[in-house]
Amino acid sequence: MGRRSIHTPDELRELIIEATTEIVEQVGLEGLSAREIAKRVGYSPGTLYNVFENLDDLLLIIEARLLDELAGRLASTDAAGPPADRLRRLVSTYFSFTQERPKLWNLLNEHRMPAGREVPEWYQQKVESLLAPLENALTPLLNNSDPAAQKRHARTLWASVHGMTSLSTADKLAGITAHSGRSLVDDLVSTYLAGLERRCPAH
Amino acid sequence: MGRRSIHTPDELRELIIEATTEIVEQVGLEGLSAREIAKRVGYSPGTLYNVFENLDDLLLIIEARLLDELAGRLASTDAAGPPADRLRRLVSTYFSFTQERPKLWNLLNEHRMPAGREVPEWYQQKVESLLAPLENALTPLLNNSDPAAQKRHARTLWASVHGMTSLSTADKLAGITAHSGRSLVDDLVSTYLAGLERRCPAH
């Protein structure tokens, strides 16, 4: 009894999203259950399923917010100075963001849609939008190489950095990367950019 | 009745490992349960827990075999020719291996030890041993840069490639990388090596 009448449906939706985010942030996806969420918001698990059809939909919303937040962080990264410096700052922003709430970031890697359900189109678009600032920063460094190559280089760099952040936020491979998550990312960007300079020399 | 007396404990252990590997290969970690394993080997779930204390121990054994198999594959990769070619072949072997049984490979990323249990020391050593051939192939390309830098470069390359293989074997980011898992890896190695050449010029 009690809280059932206190919240509007929109408020309740928001409460559930916040509580779920908090749980994932604290204990990771494996510690998440409808029961635990319900307990935190003070409603019954049944109420949860009145608001969200299933946990997957709820998790996708949280992932979407995380991707939006990172996109916002990248968009507000200082764009001054030479393109290589800009790129370094973007990658550094990306990496730092993932380390702030590692378990929440891991959600992107750990949460799989159940068999038969596709990841929605908007999700792919949000991931794609993380690539845009990298691509923009890379373009001036690529000295007129063709657009396909530009896209590939941005994806290579993104996939490498993304892979490193995931290794760094997962516990299992910590022995290899713990001392060096950031130093590996720095080395990657420096060496990759030096390589681009060599492969795409200015005319 | 029936099979209970047919197998020795060692045989039963092996049967369980094989059935579990098969399930993960076919449907991934999320489709795995003690019940499903027991069904495939024709014993009761209780028998399973006589042989393995818990699923985590069983999964670690499967992961260990996977890492050993990959280490073997790397060790038998053609070591002839210039170091850059050797490195390219190693990375290509690594990538191909992960794509053969993508869901099984994902196990390495998806399986987390329960809270309070550490990943055993031997596990880290096995992962570390995947780095050795990369490090050996890189060394001649690094023209006497210090050993710490050599270790870092090997880890950067490995973490990048590993991250890409994981993106490529996971379904969720397929929109970004599907057309290009291998081409991203190729681009990474070529550009990274070109960058090393520039950063560590021969004297």
CSV table of C-alpha atoms in Angstrom, one decimal, chain B:
chain,number,residue,atom,x,y,z
B,1,MET,CA,19.5,-46.4,-13.9
B,2,GLY,CA,21.3,-47.1,-17.1
B,3,ARG,CA,24.3,-44.8,-17.9
B,4,ARG,CA,25.2,-44.2,-14.3
B,5,SER,CA,27.5,-47.2,-14.3
B,6,ILE,CA,28.7,-47.0,-17.9
B,7,HIS,CA,31.3,-44.2,-17.4
B,8,THR,CA,34.3,-43.8,-15.1
B,9,PRO,CA,34.5,-40.5,-13.3
B,10,ASP,CA,37.1,-39.2,-15.8
B,11,GLU,CA,34.9,-40.2,-18.7
B,12,LEU,CA,31.9,-38.5,-17.2
B,13,ARG,CA,34.0,-35.4,-16.5
B,14,GLU,CA,35.0,-35.3,-20.2
B,15,LEU,CA,31.5,-35.9,-21.4
B,16,ILE,CA,30.2,-33.0,-19.3
B,17,ILE,CA,33.0,-30.7,-20.6
B,18,GLU,CA,32.2,-31.7,-24.2
B,19,ALA,CA,28.4,-31.2,-23.8
B,20,THR,CA,28.9,-27.8,-22.2
B,21,THR,CA,31.3,-26.7,-24.9
B,22,GLU,CA,28.8,-27.8,-27.5
B,23,ILE,CA,25.9,-25.9,-25.9
B,24,VAL,CA,27.9,-22.7,-25.5
B,25,GLU,CA,29.1,-23.0,-29.1
B,26,GLN,CA,25.5,-23.4,-30.3
B,27,VAL,CA,23.5,-21.1,-28.2
B,28,GLY,CA,25.9,-19.1,-26.1
B,29,LEU,CA,26.4,-18.7,-22.4
B,30,GLU,CA,22.8,-17.5,-21.9
B,31,GLY,CA,21.4,-20.8,-23.1
B,32,LEU,CA,23.4,-22.8,-20.6
B,33,SER,CA,22.0,-24.5,-17.6
B,34,ALA,CA,22.9,-27.5,-15.4
B,35,ARG,CA,19.7,-29.0,-16.6
B,36,GLU,CA,20.5,-28.7,-20.3
B,37,ILE,CA,24.0,-30.1,-19.7
B,38,ALA,CA,22.6,-33.1,-17.7
B,39,LYS,CA,20.1,-33.8,-20.4
B,40,ARG,CA,22.8,-34.0,-23.1
B,41,VAL,CA,25.0,-36.3,-21.1
B,42,GLY,CA,22.1,-38.4,-19.9
B,43,TYR,CA,22.7,-38.0,-16.2
B,44,SER,CA,20.8,-36.0,-13.6
B,45,PRO,CA,21.8,-32.4,-12.7
B,46,GLY,CA,22.8,-33.8,-9.3
B,47,THR,CA,25.5,-36.0,-10.9
B,48,LEU,CA,26.9,-32.9,-12.5
B,49,TYR,CA,27.5,-31.3,-9.1
B,50,ASN,CA,29.3,-34.5,-8.0
B,51,VAL,CA,31.8,-33.9,-10.7
B,52,PHE,CA,32.1,-30.1,-10.7
B,53,GLU,CA,31.5,-28.0,-7.6
B,54,ASN,CA,29.8,-25.3,-9.7
B,55,LEU,CA,29.3,-24.1,-13.3
B,56,ASP,CA,32.0,-21.5,-12.9
B,57,ASP,CA,34.7,-24.2,-12.4
B,58,LEU,CA,33.4,-26.1,-15.4
B,59,LEU,CA,33.4,-22.9,-17.6
B,60,LEU,CA,36.9,-22.0,-16.5
B,61,ILE,CA,38.1,-25.4,-17.8
B,62,ILE,CA,36.5,-24.8,-21.1
B,63,GLU,CA,38.0,-21.3,-21.3
B,64,ALA,CA,41.4,-22.8,-20.5
B,65,ARG,CA,41.1,-25.3,-23.3
B,66,LEU,CA,40.1,-22.5,-25.7
B,67,LEU,CA,43.1,-20.4,-24.7
B,68,ASP,CA,45.4,-23.4,-25.0
B,69,GLU,CA,44.0,-24.2,-28.4
B,70,LEU,CA,44.6,-20.6,-29.6
B,71,ALA,CA,48.1,-20.6,-28.1
B,72,GLY,CA,48.8,-23.8,-30.1
B,73,ARG,CA,47.5,-22.3,-33.2
B,74,LEU,CA,49.7,-19.2,-32.7
B,75,ALA,CA,52.7,-21.4,-32.0
B,76,SER,CA,52.3,-23.3,-35.2
B,77,THR,CA,51.8,-20.2,-37.3
B,78,ASP,CA,54.4,-20.0,-40.1
B,79,ALA,CA,57.3,-18.0,-38.6
B,80,ALA,CA,59.2,-17.4,-41.8
B,81,GLY,CA,59.8,-14.2,-43.6
B,82,PRO,CA,60.1,-10.6,-42.4
B,83,PRO,CA,58.8,-9.9,-38.8
B,84,ALA,CA,56.0,-7.6,-40.1
B,85,ASP,CA,54.6,-10.5,-42.2
B,86,ARG,CA,54.9,-12.9,-39.3
B,87,LEU,CA,53.0,-10.4,-37.1
B,88,ARG,CA,50.3,-10.1,-39.7
B,89,ARG,CA,50.0,-13.9,-39.9
B,90,LEU,CA,49.8,-14.1,-36.1
B,91,VAL,CA,47.0,-11.5,-35.9
B,92,SER,CA,45.2,-13.1,-38.8
B,93,THR,CA,45.4,-16.5,-37.1
B,94,TYR,CA,44.1,-15.0,-33.9
B,95,PHE,CA,41.2,-13.3,-35.6
B,96,SER,CA,40.2,-16.4,-37.6
B,97,PHE,CA,40.3,-18.6,-34.6
B,98,THR,CA,37.8,-16.3,-32.8
B,99,GLN,CA,35.4,-16.3,-35.8
B,100,GLU,CA,35.3,-20.1,-36.1
B,101,ARG,CA,33.1,-20.5,-33.0
B,102,PRO,CA,32.1,-16.9,-32.1
B,103,LYS,CA,29.7,-17.9,-29.3
B,104,LEU,CA,32.4,-20.0,-27.7
B,105,TRP,CA,34.9,-17.2,-28.0
B,106,ASN,CA,32.4,-14.8,-26.4
B,107,LEU,CA,32.4,-17.0,-23.3
B,108,LEU,CA,35.8,-15.4,-22.4
B,109,ASN,CA,34.1,-12.0,-22.3
B,110,GLU,CA,30.8,-13.0,-20.9
B,111,HIS,CA,31.6,-15.4,-18.1
B,112,ARG,CA,32.3,-13.4,-14.9
B,113,MET,CA,33.3,-15.0,-11.7
B,114,PRO,CA,30.8,-14.6,-9.0
B,115,ALA,CA,31.5,-11.9,-6.4
B,116,GLY,CA,34.2,-12.8,-4.0
B,117,ARG,CA,35.8,-15.4,-6.3
B,118,GLU,CA,39.0,-14.5,-8.1
B,119,VAL,CA,40.0,-15.6,-11.5
B,120,PRO,CA,42.7,-18.2,-10.9
B,121,GLU,CA,46.3,-17.4,-11.4
B,122,TRP,CA,46.7,-20.0,-14.2
B,123,TYR,CA,44.1,-18.2,-16.2
B,124,GLN,CA,46.0,-15.0,-16.3
B,125,GLN,CA,49.1,-16.9,-17.2
B,126,LYS,CA,47.3,-18.5,-20.2
B,127,VAL,CA,46.2,-15.1,-21.4
B,128,GLU,CA,49.7,-13.8,-20.9
B,129,SER,CA,51.0,-16.6,-23.0
B,130,LEU,CA,49.0,-15.4,-25.9
B,131,LEU,CA,51.0,-12.2,-25.8
B,132,ALA,CA,54.4,-13.9,-26.0
B,133,PRO,CA,54.3,-14.7,-29.8
B,134,LEU,CA,53.1,-11.2,-30.5
B,135,GLU,CA,55.9,-9.7,-28.4
B,136,ASN,CA,58.5,-11.9,-30.1
B,137,ALA,CA,57.3,-10.9,-33.5
B,138,LEU,CA,57.3,-7.2,-32.6
B,139,THR,CA,60.7,-7.1,-31.0
B,140,PRO,CA,62.8,-6.9,-34.2
B,141,LEU,CA,60.5,-4.1,-35.4
B,142,LEU,CA,61.1,-2.0,-32.4
B,143,ASN,CA,64.8,-1.2,-33.0
B,144,ASN,CA,66.1,-1.4,-29.4
B,145,SER,CA,63.3,0.6,-27.8
B,146,ASP,CA,63.3,-0.3,-24.1
B,147,PRO,CA,61.7,-3.5,-22.9
B,148,ALA,CA,58.8,-1.6,-21.1
B,149,ALA,CA,57.9,0.0,-24.4
B,150,GLN,CA,58.0,-3.4,-26.2
B,151,LYS,CA,55.7,-4.9,-23.6
B,152,ARG,CA,53.3,-1.9,-24.0
B,153,HIS,CA,53.3,-2.1,-27.8
B,154,ALA,CA,52.5,-5.8,-27.7
B,155,ARG,CA,49.7,-5.2,-25.2
B,156,THR,CA,48.3,-2.3,-27.2
B,157,LEU,CA,48.1,-4.4,-30.4
B,158,TRP,CA,46.7,-7.4,-28.5
B,159,ALA,CA,44.1,-5.4,-26.7
B,160,SER,CA,43.0,-3.7,-29.9
B,161,VAL,CA,42.8,-7.0,-31.8
B,162,HIS,CA,41.1,-8.7,-28.9
B,163,GLY,CA,38.6,-5.9,-28.7
B,164,MET,CA,37.8,-6.1,-32.4
B,165,THR,CA,37.3,-9.8,-32.3
B,166,SER,CA,34.9,-9.4,-29.4
B,167,LEU,CA,32.9,-6.7,-31.2
B,168,SER,CA,32.9,-9.0,-34.2
B,169,THR,CA,31.7,-12.1,-32.4
B,170,ALA,CA,29.1,-10.1,-30.4
B,171,ASP,CA,25.9,-9.5,-32.3
B,172,LYS,CA,25.1,-6.1,-30.9
B,173,LEU,CA,27.5,-3.9,-32.8
B,174,ALA,CA,27.2,-5.8,-36.0
B,175,GLY,CA,25.8,-2.8,-37.9
B,176,ILE,CA,29.1,-1.0,-37.3
B,177,THR,CA,31.6,-3.7,-37.9
B,178,ALA,CA,29.9,-6.6,-39.8
B,179,HIS,CA,31.2,-5.7,-43.2
B,180,SER,CA,34.6,-5.2,-41.9
B,181,GLY,CA,35.8,-7.2,-38.9
B,182,ARG,CA,38.8,-8.5,-40.8
B,183,SER,CA,39.4,-5.3,-42.7
B,184,LEU,CA,39.5,-3.4,-39.5
B,185,VAL,CA,42.1,-5.8,-38.1
B,186,ASP,CA,44.2,-5.5,-41.2
B,187,ASP,CA,44.0,-1.8,-41.1
B,188,LEU,CA,45.0,-1.8,-37.5
B,189,VAL,CA,48.1,-3.9,-38.0
B,190,SER,CA,49.2,-2.1,-41.1
B,191,THR,CA,48.7,1.4,-39.7
B,192,TYR,CA,50.1,0.4,-36.3
B,193,LEU,CA,53.2,-1.1,-37.8
B,194,ALA,CA,53.7,1.9,-40.0
B,195,GLY,CA,53.4,4.0,-36.9
B,196,LEU,CA,56.0,1.9,-35.1
B,197,GLU,CA,58.4,2.3,-38.0
B,198,ARG,CA,58.0,6.0,-37.7
B,199,ARG,CA,58.3,6.1,-33.9
B,200,CYS,CA,61.1,3.6,-33.6
B,201,PRO,CA,63.2,4.2,-36.8
B,202,ALA,CA,66.1,1.9,-37.5
B,203,HIS,CA,69.5,3.4,-36.5
